[in-house]
mmCIF file of C-alpha atoms in Angstrom:
data_model
loop_
_atom_site.group_PDB
_atom_site.id
_atom_site.type_symbol
_atom_site.label_atom_id
_atom_site.label_comp_id
_atom_site.label_asym_id
_atom_site.label_seq_id
_atom_site.Cartn_x
_atom_site.Cartn_y
_atom_site.Cartn_z
ATOM 1 C CA MET X 25 76.401 -19.225 -139.859
ATOM 2 C CA ARG X 26 79.237 -17.942 -141.946
ATOM 3 C CA LEU X 27 79.856 -17.130 -145.605
ATOM 4 C CA ALA X 28 83.431 -16.270 -146.475
ATOM 5 C CA ASN X 29 85.632 -16.133 -149.543
ATOM 6 C CA GLN X 30 82.627 -15.298 -151.680
ATOM 7 C CA THR X 31 83.232 -15.425 -155.424
ATOM 8 C CA ALA X 32 79.717 -14.628 -156.471
ATOM 9 C CA ALA X 33 78.069 -14.438 -159.841
ATOM 10 C CA ALA X 34 74.433 -14.357 -160.928
ATOM 11 C CA ILE X 35 72.897 -17.587 -162.125
ATOM 12 C CA ALA X 36 72.086 -15.775 -165.366
ATOM 13 C CA PRO X 37 75.321 -13.755 -165.715
ATOM 14 C CA GLU X 38 75.251 -10.337 -167.376
ATOM 15 C CA PRO X 39 78.166 -8.811 -169.287
ATOM 16 C CA GLY X 40 80.187 -5.865 -168.063
ATOM 17 C CA LEU X 41 82.669 -5.446 -165.242
ATOM 18 C CA ALA X 42 80.681 -2.648 -163.622
ATOM 19 C CA ARG X 43 77.505 -4.704 -163.501
ATOM 20 C CA ALA X 44 79.421 -7.701 -162.163
ATOM 21 C CA ALA X 45 80.926 -5.504 -159.455
ATOM 22 C CA ARG X 46 77.485 -4.263 -158.409
ATOM 23 C CA ARG X 47 76.193 -7.812 -158.218
ATOM 24 C CA LEU X 48 79.234 -8.804 -156.190
ATOM 25 C CA ALA X 49 78.534 -5.966 -153.758
ATOM 26 C CA LEU X 50 74.912 -7.097 -153.401
ATOM 27 C CA VAL X 51 75.890 -10.688 -152.659
ATOM 28 C CA ALA X 52 78.617 -9.555 -150.254
ATOM 29 C CA SER X 53 76.013 -7.645 -148.248
ATOM 30 C CA ALA X 54 73.837 -10.780 -148.317
ATOM 31 C CA ALA X 55 76.779 -12.792 -146.963
ATOM 32 C CA VAL X 56 77.172 -10.430 -144.012
ATOM 33 C CA ALA X 57 73.484 -10.685 -143.140
ATOM 34 C CA LEU X 58 73.502 -14.478 -143.344
ATOM 35 C CA ALA X 59 76.712 -14.649 -141.294
ATOM 36 C CA THR X 60 75.050 -12.988 -138.310
ATOM 37 C CA ALA X 61 71.632 -14.636 -138.569
ATOM 38 C CA THR X 62 72.305 -17.972 -136.875
ATOM 39 C CA ALA X 63 75.235 -19.885 -135.457
ATOM 40 C CA ALA X 64 77.379 -22.269 -137.414
ATOM 41 C CA PRO X 65 75.896 -25.723 -137.907
ATOM 42 C CA ALA X 66 76.824 -28.248 -135.290
ATOM 43 C CA GLN X 67 75.692 -31.704 -134.238
ATOM 44 C CA GLU X 68 76.805 -31.844 -130.612
ATOM 45 C CA LEU X 69 75.084 -35.080 -129.743
ATOM 46 C CA ASP X 70 76.073 -37.936 -127.468
ATOM 47 C CA LEU X 71 75.740 -40.861 -129.880
ATOM 48 C CA ALA X 72 75.626 -43.295 -126.967
ATOM 49 C CA ALA X 73 72.620 -41.526 -125.417
ATOM 50 C CA ALA X 74 70.564 -40.621 -128.522
ATOM 51 C CA ARG X 75 67.510 -42.834 -128.830
ATOM 52 C CA THR X 76 64.300 -42.969 -130.795
ATOM 53 C CA THR X 77 62.148 -43.757 -127.743
ATOM 54 C CA ARG X 78 62.492 -40.078 -126.684
ATOM 55 C CA PRO X 79 63.371 -38.484 -130.018
ATOM 56 C CA GLY X 80 62.614 -34.817 -129.335
ATOM 57 C CA ILE X 81 65.553 -32.612 -128.248
ATOM 58 C CA ALA X 82 65.377 -28.878 -127.484
ATOM 59 C CA GLU X 83 68.715 -27.135 -128.034
ATOM 60 C CA PRO X 84 69.329 -23.675 -126.525
ATOM 61 C CA ARG X 85 72.791 -22.404 -127.558
ATOM 62 C CA ALA X 86 75.051 -19.403 -127.008
ATOM 63 C CA SER X 87 77.932 -18.919 -129.458
ATOM 64 C CA VAL X 88 80.805 -16.557 -130.037
ATOM 65 C CA GLU X 89 81.761 -16.551 -133.727
ATOM 66 C CA GLN X 90 81.500 -13.515 -136.007
ATOM 67 C CA ALA X 91 79.452 -12.006 -133.155
ATOM 68 C CA PHE X 92 77.695 -13.156 -130.003
ATOM 69 C CA LEU X 93 74.772 -15.330 -131.101
ATOM 70 C CA GLY X 94 71.920 -16.879 -129.189
ATOM 71 C CA GLU X 95 69.926 -19.692 -130.778
ATOM 72 C CA ILE X 96 67.115 -22.050 -129.837
ATOM 73 C CA GLY X 97 66.642 -25.201 -131.861
ATOM 74 C CA TYR X 98 64.629 -28.395 -131.993
ATOM 75 C CA ARG X 99 65.961 -31.760 -133.175
ATOM 76 C CA HIS X 100 63.976 -34.905 -133.888
ATOM 77 C CA VAL X 101 65.871 -38.201 -134.087
ATOM 78 C CA PHE X 102 64.720 -41.116 -136.237
ATOM 79 C CA GLY X 103 66.260 -44.580 -136.384
ATOM 80 C CA TRP X 104 68.031 -45.582 -139.590
ATOM 81 C CA GLY X 105 69.151 -49.189 -139.942
ATOM 82 C CA ASP X 106 71.194 -50.797 -137.193
ATOM 83 C CA GLN X 107 73.477 -47.845 -136.416
ATOM 84 C CA GLY X 108 72.526 -44.752 -138.388
ATOM 85 C CA LEU X 109 70.372 -41.814 -137.373
ATOM 86 C CA PHE X 110 68.307 -39.481 -139.473
ATOM 87 C CA GLU X 111 67.482 -36.140 -137.890
ATOM 88 C CA GLU X 112 65.718 -32.942 -138.784
ATOM 89 C CA ASP X 113 66.174 -29.704 -136.899
ATOM 90 C CA VAL X 114 64.966 -26.124 -136.952
ATOM 91 C CA ALA X 115 66.798 -23.235 -135.272
ATOM 92 C CA LEU X 116 65.947 -19.569 -134.626
ATOM 93 C CA PRO X 117 67.977 -16.782 -132.981
ATOM 94 C CA TRP X 118 66.678 -16.196 -129.460
ATOM 95 C CA ALA X 119 67.567 -12.476 -129.111
ATOM 96 C CA ARG X 120 64.848 -11.525 -131.626
ATOM 97 C CA VAL X 121 62.781 -14.480 -132.737
ATOM 98 C CA GLU X 122 61.912 -13.864 -136.376
ATOM 99 C CA LEU X 123 60.636 -16.581 -138.674
ATOM 100 C CA GLY X 124 62.602 -14.846 -141.440
ATOM 101 C CA GLU X 125 65.849 -15.656 -139.608
ATOM 102 C CA HIS X 126 66.100 -19.412 -139.423
ATOM 103 C CA ARG X 127 67.986 -22.567 -140.291
ATOM 104 C CA VAL X 128 66.331 -25.836 -141.335
ATOM 105 C CA ARG X 129 68.389 -28.990 -141.835
ATOM 106 C CA ALA X 130 67.926 -32.638 -142.676
ATOM 107 C CA VAL X 131 70.777 -34.586 -141.086
ATOM 108 C CA ALA X 132 71.982 -38.065 -142.014
ATOM 109 C CA ASP X 133 74.405 -39.539 -139.461
ATOM 110 C CA LEU X 134 76.284 -42.807 -139.860
ATOM 111 C CA PRO X 135 78.583 -43.805 -136.962
ATOM 112 C CA PHE X 136 81.122 -46.651 -137.026
ATOM 113 C CA GLY X 137 82.936 -48.303 -134.161
ATOM 114 C CA ASP X 138 82.263 -50.126 -130.927
ATOM 115 C CA ARG X 139 80.048 -49.071 -128.024
ATOM 116 C CA ARG X 140 82.401 -46.298 -126.889
ATOM 117 C CA TRP X 141 84.880 -45.334 -129.615
ATOM 118 C CA LYS X 142 83.156 -44.065 -132.721
ATOM 119 C CA LEU X 143 83.860 -42.374 -136.031
ATOM 120 C CA ALA X 144 80.763 -40.595 -137.332
ATOM 121 C CA GLY X 145 79.962 -38.743 -140.532
ATOM 122 C CA TRP X 146 77.188 -36.165 -140.950
ATOM 123 C CA LEU X 147 75.681 -34.840 -144.173
ATOM 124 C CA SER X 148 73.255 -31.949 -143.666
ATOM 125 C CA PRO X 149 71.475 -30.236 -146.582
ATOM 126 C CA THR X 150 70.579 -26.824 -145.166
ATOM 127 C CA VAL X 151 68.227 -23.912 -145.840
ATOM 128 C CA ARG X 152 69.014 -20.613 -144.095
ATOM 129 C CA GLY X 153 67.104 -17.362 -144.011
ATOM 130 C CA ALA X 154 67.924 -13.811 -142.969
ATOM 131 C CA LEU X 155 65.611 -10.802 -142.916
ATOM 132 C CA ASN X 156 66.386 -7.098 -142.551
ATOM 133 C CA ALA X 157 65.134 -3.785 -143.898
ATOM 134 C CA ALA X 158 67.309 -4.004 -147.000
ATOM 135 C CA SER X 159 66.457 -7.522 -148.158
ATOM 136 C CA GLU X 160 65.095 -10.983 -147.446
ATOM 137 C CA LEU X 161 67.612 -13.772 -148.074
ATOM 138 C CA THR X 162 67.196 -17.521 -148.517
ATOM 139 C CA ALA X 163 70.345 -19.616 -148.917
ATOM 140 C CA LEU X 164 70.785 -23.252 -149.970
ATOM 141 C CA GLY X 165 73.837 -25.252 -148.939
ATOM 142 C CA ALA X 166 75.123 -28.197 -146.952
ATOM 143 C CA ASP X 167 77.319 -29.075 -144.011
ATOM 144 C CA LEU X 168 79.649 -32.093 -144.233
ATOM 145 C CA ARG X 169 81.338 -33.118 -140.988
ATOM 146 C CA LEU X 170 83.396 -35.915 -139.429
ATOM 147 C CA ALA X 171 83.739 -36.533 -135.701
ATOM 148 C CA ALA X 172 85.845 -39.141 -133.930
ATOM 149 C CA GLY X 173 85.946 -39.726 -130.211
ATOM 150 C CA HIS X 174 84.767 -41.443 -127.067
ATOM 151 C CA TYR X 175 80.999 -41.668 -126.527
ATOM 152 C CA ALA X 176 79.652 -43.006 -123.248
ATOM 153 C CA ARG X 177 76.315 -42.601 -121.491
ATOM 154 C CA GLY X 178 77.863 -40.293 -118.909
ATOM 155 C CA TRP X 179 80.062 -38.114 -121.117
ATOM 156 C CA PHE X 180 81.609 -37.758 -124.538
ATOM 157 C CA VAL X 181 84.516 -35.973 -126.187
ATOM 158 C CA ALA X 182 85.363 -35.911 -129.887
ATOM 159 C CA LEU X 183 87.479 -34.187 -132.496
ATOM 160 C CA GLU X 184 85.519 -32.605 -135.329
ATOM 161 C CA ALA X 185 86.311 -31.286 -138.796
ATOM 162 C CA GLY X 186 83.940 -30.119 -141.469
ATOM 163 C CA LEU X 187 82.906 -27.851 -144.290
ATOM 164 C CA ASP X 188 79.852 -25.618 -144.101
ATOM 165 C CA CYS X 189 79.076 -24.218 -147.544
ATOM 166 C CA ILE X 190 76.367 -22.219 -149.280
ATOM 167 C CA ALA X 191 75.826 -22.672 -152.998
ATOM 168 C CA PHE X 192 72.918 -20.385 -153.950
ATOM 169 C CA THR X 193 71.177 -17.411 -152.349
ATOM 170 C CA HIS X 194 67.835 -15.884 -153.286
ATOM 171 C CA VAL X 195 67.623 -12.111 -152.711
ATOM 172 C CA THR X 196 64.344 -10.210 -152.357
ATOM 173 C CA LEU X 197 64.972 -6.491 -152.038
ATOM 174 C CA GLY X 198 63.161 -4.532 -149.330
ATOM 175 C CA ASP X 199 61.597 -1.080 -149.660
ATOM 176 C CA PRO X 200 64.937 0.834 -149.329
ATOM 177 C CA GLY X 201 66.430 -1.186 -152.178
ATOM 178 C CA ARG X 202 63.386 -0.685 -154.384
ATOM 179 C CA ARG X 203 63.275 3.062 -153.753
ATOM 180 C CA ALA X 204 66.941 3.440 -154.737
ATOM 181 C CA PRO X 205 67.628 0.519 -157.102
ATOM 182 C CA ARG X 206 71.157 -0.260 -158.216
ATOM 183 C CA PRO X 207 71.628 -1.265 -161.863
ATOM 184 C CA GLY X 208 72.413 -4.947 -162.209
ATOM 185 C CA ALA X 209 71.118 -5.805 -158.725
ATOM 186 C CA GLY X 210 67.609 -7.071 -158.115
ATOM 187 C CA ASP X 211 65.431 -9.917 -156.946
ATOM 188 C CA GLY X 212 66.531 -13.386 -157.934
ATOM 189 C CA TRP X 213 68.881 -16.286 -157.366
ATOM 190 C CA TYR X 214 72.622 -15.714 -157.124
ATOM 191 C CA ARG X 215 75.394 -18.279 -157.220
ATOM 192 C CA THR X 216 77.407 -17.786 -154.013
ATOM 193 C CA PRO X 217 80.084 -20.487 -153.771
ATOM 194 C CA GLY X 218 81.915 -20.204 -150.472
ATOM 195 C CA GLY X 219 81.714 -21.170 -146.858
ATOM 196 C CA THR X 220 83.711 -22.129 -143.824
ATOM 197 C CA ALA X 221 86.128 -24.956 -143.083
ATOM 198 C CA TYR X 222 86.364 -25.683 -139.377
ATOM 199 C CA ALA X 223 88.127 -28.025 -136.975
ATOM 200 C CA GLY X 224 87.913 -28.305 -133.223
ATOM 201 C CA LEU X 225 86.804 -30.230 -130.188
ATOM 202 C CA GLN X 226 83.369 -30.956 -128.814
ATOM 203 C CA GLY X 227 82.278 -32.651 -125.645
ATOM 204 C CA GLY X 228 79.661 -32.837 -122.962
ATOM 205 C CA ALA X 229 78.292 -34.443 -119.835
ATOM 206 C CA SER X 230 75.151 -36.573 -120.175
ATOM 207 C CA PHE X 231 72.342 -36.862 -117.635
ATOM 208 C CA PRO X 232 69.000 -38.714 -117.834
ATOM 209 C CA SER X 233 67.054 -35.781 -119.324
ATOM 210 C CA PHE X 234 69.692 -33.380 -120.618
ATOM 211 C CA ASP X 235 73.264 -32.991 -121.867
ATOM 212 C CA LEU X 236 75.632 -30.107 -121.177
ATOM 213 C CA ILE X 237 77.515 -29.196 -124.363
ATOM 214 C CA LEU X 238 80.782 -27.396 -125.141
ATOM 215 C CA ARG X 239 82.249 -26.889 -128.627
ATOM 216 C CA ALA X 240 85.353 -24.894 -129.591
ATOM 217 C CA GLY X 241 87.745 -24.690 -132.495
ATOM 218 C CA SER X 242 89.195 -22.739 -135.385
ATOM 219 C CA ALA X 243 87.414 -21.578 -138.542
ATOM 220 C CA ARG X 244 88.809 -20.541 -141.920
ATOM 221 C CA THR X 245 87.447 -19.803 -145.346
ATOM 222 C CA THR X 246 87.172 -22.551 -147.934
ATOM 223 C CA ALA X 247 90.504 -21.258 -149.310
ATOM 224 C CA LEU X 248 91.929 -21.854 -145.783
ATOM 225 C CA GLU X 249 92.448 -18.131 -145.234
ATOM 226 C CA PRO X 250 91.900 -16.664 -141.731
ATOM 227 C CA GLN X 251 88.482 -15.231 -140.974
ATOM 228 C CA ARG X 252 87.781 -12.003 -139.101
ATOM 229 C CA ALA X 253 86.934 -14.138 -136.077
ATOM 230 C CA PRO X 254 89.258 -17.162 -136.368
ATOM 231 C CA LEU X 255 87.885 -19.053 -133.337
ATOM 232 C CA TYR X 256 84.423 -20.298 -132.411
ATOM 233 C CA LEU X 257 82.971 -21.256 -129.031
ATOM 234 C CA THR X 258 79.547 -22.722 -128.319
ATOM 235 C CA VAL X 259 77.940 -23.671 -125.008
ATOM 236 C CA GLY X 260 74.501 -25.169 -124.719
ATOM 237 C CA VAL X 261 72.103 -27.771 -123.392
ATOM 238 C CA ASN X 262 70.332 -30.675 -125.097
ATOM 239 C CA LEU X 263 66.977 -31.121 -123.340
ATOM 240 C CA THR X 264 65.311 -34.475 -124.016
ATOM 241 C CA LEU X 265 61.543 -34.025 -124.409
#
């Protein structure tokens, strides 16, 4: 999960350049914590194999982005009309499972095309959390993504492009922050417009009870500037429950 190109301001802005700078520093530290909490959103799903008769999918993932990240997630697929899917998923980092570090999404997916060639759009309102000694963070945002490719019951490959953004972050200072408070920085909601634009390739091989997944591409800030880690790579498994 990545926050870049942050141009942050408090929801209730306070005057003064010094105070604004302190708030910017607080939100920047929040961005770093959120960036390493969970992997970037992804919907690596074989649209030809997804079905509501066995809707539960466990999703262990390993990613290389801003750092090496391990994640375990659960997805539940609901039918929506003749073609669409509605999903909800929850993901936690596997290296140190903490309920304070999480991602929860509601995903609306609408594919177009024939049985094999599809263009699909995803809209995913997202809540993320990160927890450390300095603060507890809760971020609100959304992921908007398009994928176009070949989806069969045995395999799939698709191009993807999207925007993963965070709009607001709630900061709750921990004991270190309360013992040494910084003027202009405290508990509350902060406006944190920014995020990541990404484009790449995803694919996988599908079997009766699981899919093998690979996802790779390039990531930039919302201003299309290079990030510290310009490439992303994800490998994982979708286990049908």
